[in-house]
Amino acid sequence: GSYLISSFDIAYNNKKKFWSLVEHYHDAIRRNPRAFLISAGLLMVDQLAEYKSIDKLITDHCINKKRGGVLISNLGYHAQSLNQHYHIQDMTFSQTPGSIKFTFGMNVVATNERGMNIDLSIVRTVIPDRNEWMAFCDEFRKVVRTFTTI
């Protein structure tokens, strides 16, 4: 099942709802880990889900249509108390452009345990072959490391 984005607005003390959501995604990813790399998405904007068929919306406006633009999202820095029994060590955030109208996506998130992760994704037909994409990613990595002196 899908969750509306508003379902993530969970009060800090509502542990039952929070862990129910964690369990849902953990079970779904464990059953079929690769499905989340190619799916149209699990999280729906409330206004869309309430008034539109998401499948029809994607079919009519996204599949086999011209694309353009860049999606850049930054979830920011999430410090963790490493003394707690449960804490996030490493986090990756991805919004693949396969099911939306963007050609290129860059998603960033960081923790104090393992640092910053940058997820780059592109629609398969935009660059002629995988080698050219890998060359782009290598150049991007060099620029980031030079800029940040890593």
PDB file of C-alpha atoms in Angstrom:
ATOM      1  CA  GLY A   1       0.000   0.000   0.000  1.00  0.00           C
ATOM      2  CA  SER A   2       0.902   3.616  -0.451  1.00  0.00           C
ATOM      3  CA  TYR A   3       1.103   6.278   2.210  1.00  0.00           C
ATOM      4  CA  LEU A   4       0.118   9.891   1.788  1.00  0.00           C
ATOM      5  CA  ILE A   5       2.925  12.311   2.507  1.00  0.00           C
ATOM      6  CA  SER A   6       0.833  13.722   5.372  1.00  0.00           C
ATOM      7  CA  SER A   7       1.066  10.336   7.089  1.00  0.00           C
ATOM      8  CA  PHE A   8       4.693  11.183   7.846  1.00  0.00           C
ATOM      9  CA  ASP A   9       3.591  14.098  10.007  1.00  0.00           C
ATOM     10  CA  ILE A  10       3.778  11.997  13.145  1.00  0.00           C
ATOM     11  CA  ALA A  11       3.784  13.454  16.626  1.00  0.00           C
ATOM     12  CA  TYR A  12       7.005  12.706  18.488  1.00  0.00           C
ATOM     13  CA  ASN A  13       5.193  10.704  21.147  1.00  0.00           C
ATOM     14  CA  ASN A  14       3.132   8.615  18.678  1.00  0.00           C
ATOM     15  CA  LYS A  15       5.523   5.680  18.657  1.00  0.00           C
ATOM     16  CA  LYS A  16       2.851   3.189  17.501  1.00  0.00           C
ATOM     17  CA  LYS A  17       2.207   5.087  14.245  1.00  0.00           C
ATOM     18  CA  PHE A  18       5.914   5.710  13.631  1.00  0.00           C
ATOM     19  CA  TRP A  19       6.974   2.080  14.096  1.00  0.00           C
ATOM     20  CA  SER A  20       4.003   0.881  12.033  1.00  0.00           C
ATOM     21  CA  LEU A  21       5.275   3.019   9.156  1.00  0.00           C
ATOM     22  CA  VAL A  22       8.855   1.770   9.617  1.00  0.00           C
ATOM     23  CA  GLU A  23       7.637  -1.830   9.670  1.00  0.00           C
ATOM     24  CA  HIS A  24       5.587  -1.332   6.494  1.00  0.00           C
ATOM     25  CA  TYR A  25       8.537  -0.035   4.464  1.00  0.00           C
ATOM     26  CA  HIS A  26      11.024  -2.473   5.977  1.00  0.00           C
ATOM     27  CA  ASP A  27       8.806  -5.439   5.064  1.00  0.00           C
ATOM     28  CA  ALA A  28       8.071  -4.123   1.566  1.00  0.00           C
ATOM     29  CA  ILE A  29      11.732  -3.482   0.757  1.00  0.00           C
ATOM     30  CA  ARG A  30      12.827  -6.798   2.256  1.00  0.00           C
ATOM     31  CA  ARG A  31      10.292  -8.699   0.079  1.00  0.00           C
ATOM     32  CA  ASN A  32      11.447  -7.058  -3.157  1.00  0.00           C
ATOM     33  CA  PRO A  33      14.439  -4.718  -2.740  1.00  0.00           C
ATOM     34  CA  ARG A  34      14.904  -3.920  -6.440  1.00  0.00           C
ATOM     35  CA  ALA A  35      11.272  -2.879  -6.971  1.00  0.00           C
ATOM     36  CA  PHE A  36      11.930   0.442  -5.254  1.00  0.00           C
ATOM     37  CA  LEU A  37      14.614   1.296  -7.798  1.00  0.00           C
ATOM     38  CA  ILE A  38      12.136   1.244 -10.687  1.00  0.00           C
ATOM     39  CA  SER A  39       8.726   1.933  -9.169  1.00  0.00           C
ATOM     40  CA  ALA A  40       6.533   4.958  -9.765  1.00  0.00           C
ATOM     41  CA  GLY A  41       6.783   5.756  -6.090  1.00  0.00           C
ATOM     42  CA  LEU A  42       5.087   4.979  -2.817  1.00  0.00           C
ATOM     43  CA  LEU A  43       4.525   8.424  -1.398  1.00  0.00           C
ATOM     44  CA  MET A  44       1.652  10.455  -2.752  1.00  0.00           C
ATOM     45  CA  VAL A  45       0.883  14.134  -2.370  1.00  0.00           C
ATOM     46  CA  ASP A  46      -2.473  14.245  -0.599  1.00  0.00           C
ATOM     47  CA  GLN A  47      -4.146  16.563  -3.116  1.00  0.00           C
ATOM     48  CA  LEU A  48      -3.216  14.282  -6.027  1.00  0.00           C
ATOM     49  CA  ALA A  49      -4.313  11.076  -4.357  1.00  0.00           C
ATOM     50  CA  GLU A  50      -7.598  12.627  -3.282  1.00  0.00           C
ATOM     51  CA  TYR A  51      -8.682  13.897  -6.706  1.00  0.00           C
ATOM     52  CA  LYS A  52      -6.730  11.932  -9.333  1.00  0.00           C
ATOM     53  CA  SER A  53      -5.914   8.417 -10.385  1.00  0.00           C
ATOM     54  CA  ILE A  54      -2.134   8.362  -9.882  1.00  0.00           C
ATOM     55  CA  ASP A  55      -1.714   5.596 -12.499  1.00  0.00           C
ATOM     56  CA  LYS A  56      -3.675   7.619 -15.062  1.00  0.00           C
ATOM     57  CA  LEU A  57      -1.803  10.799 -14.199  1.00  0.00           C
ATOM     58  CA  ILE A  58       1.586   9.129 -14.726  1.00  0.00           C
ATOM     59  CA  THR A  59       0.452   7.333 -17.901  1.00  0.00           C
ATOM     60  CA  ASP A  60      -1.082  10.468 -19.458  1.00  0.00           C
ATOM     61  CA  HIS A  61       1.582  13.000 -18.492  1.00  0.00           C
ATOM     62  CA  CYS A  62       4.890  11.201 -17.885  1.00  0.00           C
ATOM     63  CA  ILE A  63       5.340   7.894 -19.711  1.00  0.00           C
ATOM     64  CA  ASN A  64       6.909   8.350 -23.170  1.00  0.00           C
ATOM     65  CA  LYS A  65       6.640  12.154 -22.939  1.00  0.00           C
ATOM     66  CA  LYS A  66       9.370  14.738 -23.399  1.00  0.00           C
ATOM     67  CA  ARG A  67      11.206  15.566 -20.216  1.00  0.00           C
ATOM     68  CA  GLY A  68      13.179  18.496 -19.024  1.00  0.00           C
ATOM     69  CA  GLY A  69      14.636  20.057 -15.987  1.00  0.00           C
ATOM     70  CA  VAL A  70      16.504  18.971 -12.931  1.00  0.00           C
ATOM     71  CA  LEU A  71      15.191  17.804  -9.580  1.00  0.00           C
ATOM     72  CA  ILE A  72      17.475  18.801  -6.697  1.00  0.00           C
ATOM     73  CA  SER A  73      16.467  17.813  -3.182  1.00  0.00           C
ATOM     74  CA  ASN A  74      18.423  18.219   0.030  1.00  0.00           C
ATOM     75  CA  LEU A  75      17.128  16.558   3.170  1.00  0.00           C
ATOM     76  CA  GLY A  76      19.879  18.248   5.140  1.00  0.00           C
ATOM     77  CA  TYR A  77      22.071  17.127   7.996  1.00  0.00           C
ATOM     78  CA  HIS A  78      20.666  14.697  10.555  1.00  0.00           C
ATOM     79  CA  ALA A  79      22.823  14.421  13.653  1.00  0.00           C
ATOM     80  CA  GLN A  80      22.349  11.240  15.648  1.00  0.00           C
ATOM     81  CA  SER A  81      23.081  10.531  19.275  1.00  0.00           C
ATOM     82  CA  LEU A  82      25.517   7.656  18.850  1.00  0.00           C
ATOM     83  CA  ASN A  83      25.035   6.651  22.488  1.00  0.00           C
ATOM     84  CA  GLN A  84      21.415   5.652  21.898  1.00  0.00           C
ATOM     85  CA  HIS A  85      20.660   1.990  21.289  1.00  0.00           C
ATOM     86  CA  TYR A  86      19.028   2.823  17.910  1.00  0.00           C
ATOM     87  CA  HIS A  87      20.470   5.452  15.617  1.00  0.00           C
ATOM     88  CA  ILE A  88      20.944   5.985  11.899  1.00  0.00           C
ATOM     89  CA  GLN A  89      24.445   5.219  10.707  1.00  0.00           C
ATOM     90  CA  ASP A  90      24.045   5.772   6.995  1.00  0.00           C
ATOM     91  CA  MET A  91      21.195   7.262   5.018  1.00  0.00           C
ATOM     92  CA  THR A  92      20.438   7.446   1.311  1.00  0.00           C
ATOM     93  CA  PHE A  93      17.652   9.487  -0.221  1.00  0.00           C
ATOM     94  CA  SER A  94      16.556   8.930  -3.803  1.00  0.00           C
ATOM     95  CA  GLN A  95      13.826  10.174  -6.093  1.00  0.00           C
ATOM     96  CA  THR A  96      14.411   8.514  -9.426  1.00  0.00           C
ATOM     97  CA  PRO A  97      13.306  10.517 -12.473  1.00  0.00           C
ATOM     98  CA  GLY A  98      11.879   7.397 -14.151  1.00  0.00           C
ATOM     99  CA  SER A  99       8.341   8.196 -13.067  1.00  0.00           C
ATOM    100  CA  ILE A 100       8.417  11.983 -13.012  1.00  0.00           C
ATOM    101  CA  LYS A 101       8.984  14.639 -15.674  1.00  0.00           C
ATOM    102  CA  PHE A 102      12.552  15.491 -14.737  1.00  0.00           C
ATOM    103  CA  THR A 103      15.537  14.313 -16.756  1.00  0.00           C
ATOM    104  CA  PHE A 104      18.109  14.422 -13.989  1.00  0.00           C
ATOM    105  CA  GLY A 105      17.876  14.073 -10.224  1.00  0.00           C
ATOM    106  CA  MET A 106      20.287  14.886  -7.425  1.00  0.00           C
ATOM    107  CA  ASN A 107      19.352  14.037  -3.849  1.00  0.00           C
ATOM    108  CA  VAL A 108      21.507  14.820  -0.817  1.00  0.00           C
ATOM    109  CA  VAL A 109      21.366  13.785   2.828  1.00  0.00           C
ATOM    110  CA  ALA A 110      23.994  13.594   5.582  1.00  0.00           C
ATOM    111  CA  THR A 111      24.508  12.115   9.038  1.00  0.00           C
ATOM    112  CA  ASN A 112      27.246  12.647  11.615  1.00  0.00           C
ATOM    113  CA  GLU A 113      28.105   8.931  11.494  1.00  0.00           C
ATOM    114  CA  ARG A 114      28.933   8.354   7.814  1.00  0.00           C
ATOM    115  CA  GLY A 115      28.782  11.822   6.301  1.00  0.00           C
ATOM    116  CA  MET A 116      27.079  13.023   3.145  1.00  0.00           C
ATOM    117  CA  ASN A 117      25.500  10.827   0.489  1.00  0.00           C
ATOM    118  CA  ILE A 118      24.637  12.191  -2.937  1.00  0.00           C
ATOM    119  CA  ASP A 119      22.342  10.160  -5.165  1.00  0.00           C
ATOM    120  CA  LEU A 120      22.478  11.001  -8.873  1.00  0.00           C
ATOM    121  CA  SER A 121      19.970   9.558 -11.295  1.00  0.00           C
ATOM    122  CA  ILE A 122      19.054  10.113 -14.905  1.00  0.00           C
ATOM    123  CA  VAL A 123      16.490   8.850 -17.376  1.00  0.00           C
ATOM    124  CA  ARG A 124      18.060   5.966 -19.280  1.00  0.00           C
ATOM    125  CA  THR A 125      17.622   7.428 -22.779  1.00  0.00           C
ATOM    126  CA  VAL A 126      19.160  10.848 -22.029  1.00  0.00           C
ATOM    127  CA  ILE A 127      22.812   9.784 -22.307  1.00  0.00           C
ATOM    128  CA  PRO A 128      23.772   7.379 -25.108  1.00  0.00           C
ATOM    129  CA  ASP A 129      25.527   4.795 -22.955  1.00  0.00           C
ATOM    130  CA  ARG A 130      26.478   3.837 -19.423  1.00  0.00           C
ATOM    131  CA  ASN A 131      30.160   4.728 -19.935  1.00  0.00           C
ATOM    132  CA  GLU A 132      29.273   8.352 -20.648  1.00  0.00           C
ATOM    133  CA  TRP A 133      27.109   8.446 -17.497  1.00  0.00           C
ATOM    134  CA  MET A 134      29.924   6.942 -15.430  1.00  0.00           C
ATOM    135  CA  ALA A 135      32.357   9.537 -16.839  1.00  0.00           C
ATOM    136  CA  PHE A 136      29.919  12.276 -15.780  1.00  0.00           C
ATOM    137  CA  CYS A 137      29.628  10.770 -12.273  1.00  0.00           C
ATOM    138  CA  ASP A 138      33.421  10.505 -11.960  1.00  0.00           C
ATOM    139  CA  GLU A 139      33.815  14.166 -12.949  1.00  0.00           C
ATOM    140  CA  PHE A 140      31.093  15.180 -10.492  1.00  0.00           C
ATOM    141  CA  ARG A 141      32.842  13.220  -7.710  1.00  0.00           C
ATOM    142  CA  LYS A 142      36.156  14.975  -8.510  1.00  0.00           C
ATOM    143  CA  VAL A 143      34.540  18.412  -8.398  1.00  0.00           C
ATOM    144  CA  VAL A 144      32.816  17.702  -5.072  1.00  0.00           C
ATOM    145  CA  ARG A 145      35.994  16.325  -3.514  1.00  0.00           C
ATOM    146  CA  THR A 146      38.035  19.272  -4.760  1.00  0.00           C
ATOM    147  CA  PHE A 147      35.459  21.763  -3.509  1.00  0.00           C
ATOM    148  CA  THR A 148      35.143  20.112  -0.111  1.00  0.00           C
ATOM    149  CA  THR A 149      38.836  19.142   0.131  1.00  0.00           C
ATOM    150  CA  ILE A 150      37.932  15.525   0.938  1.00  0.00           C
TER     151      ILE A 150
END
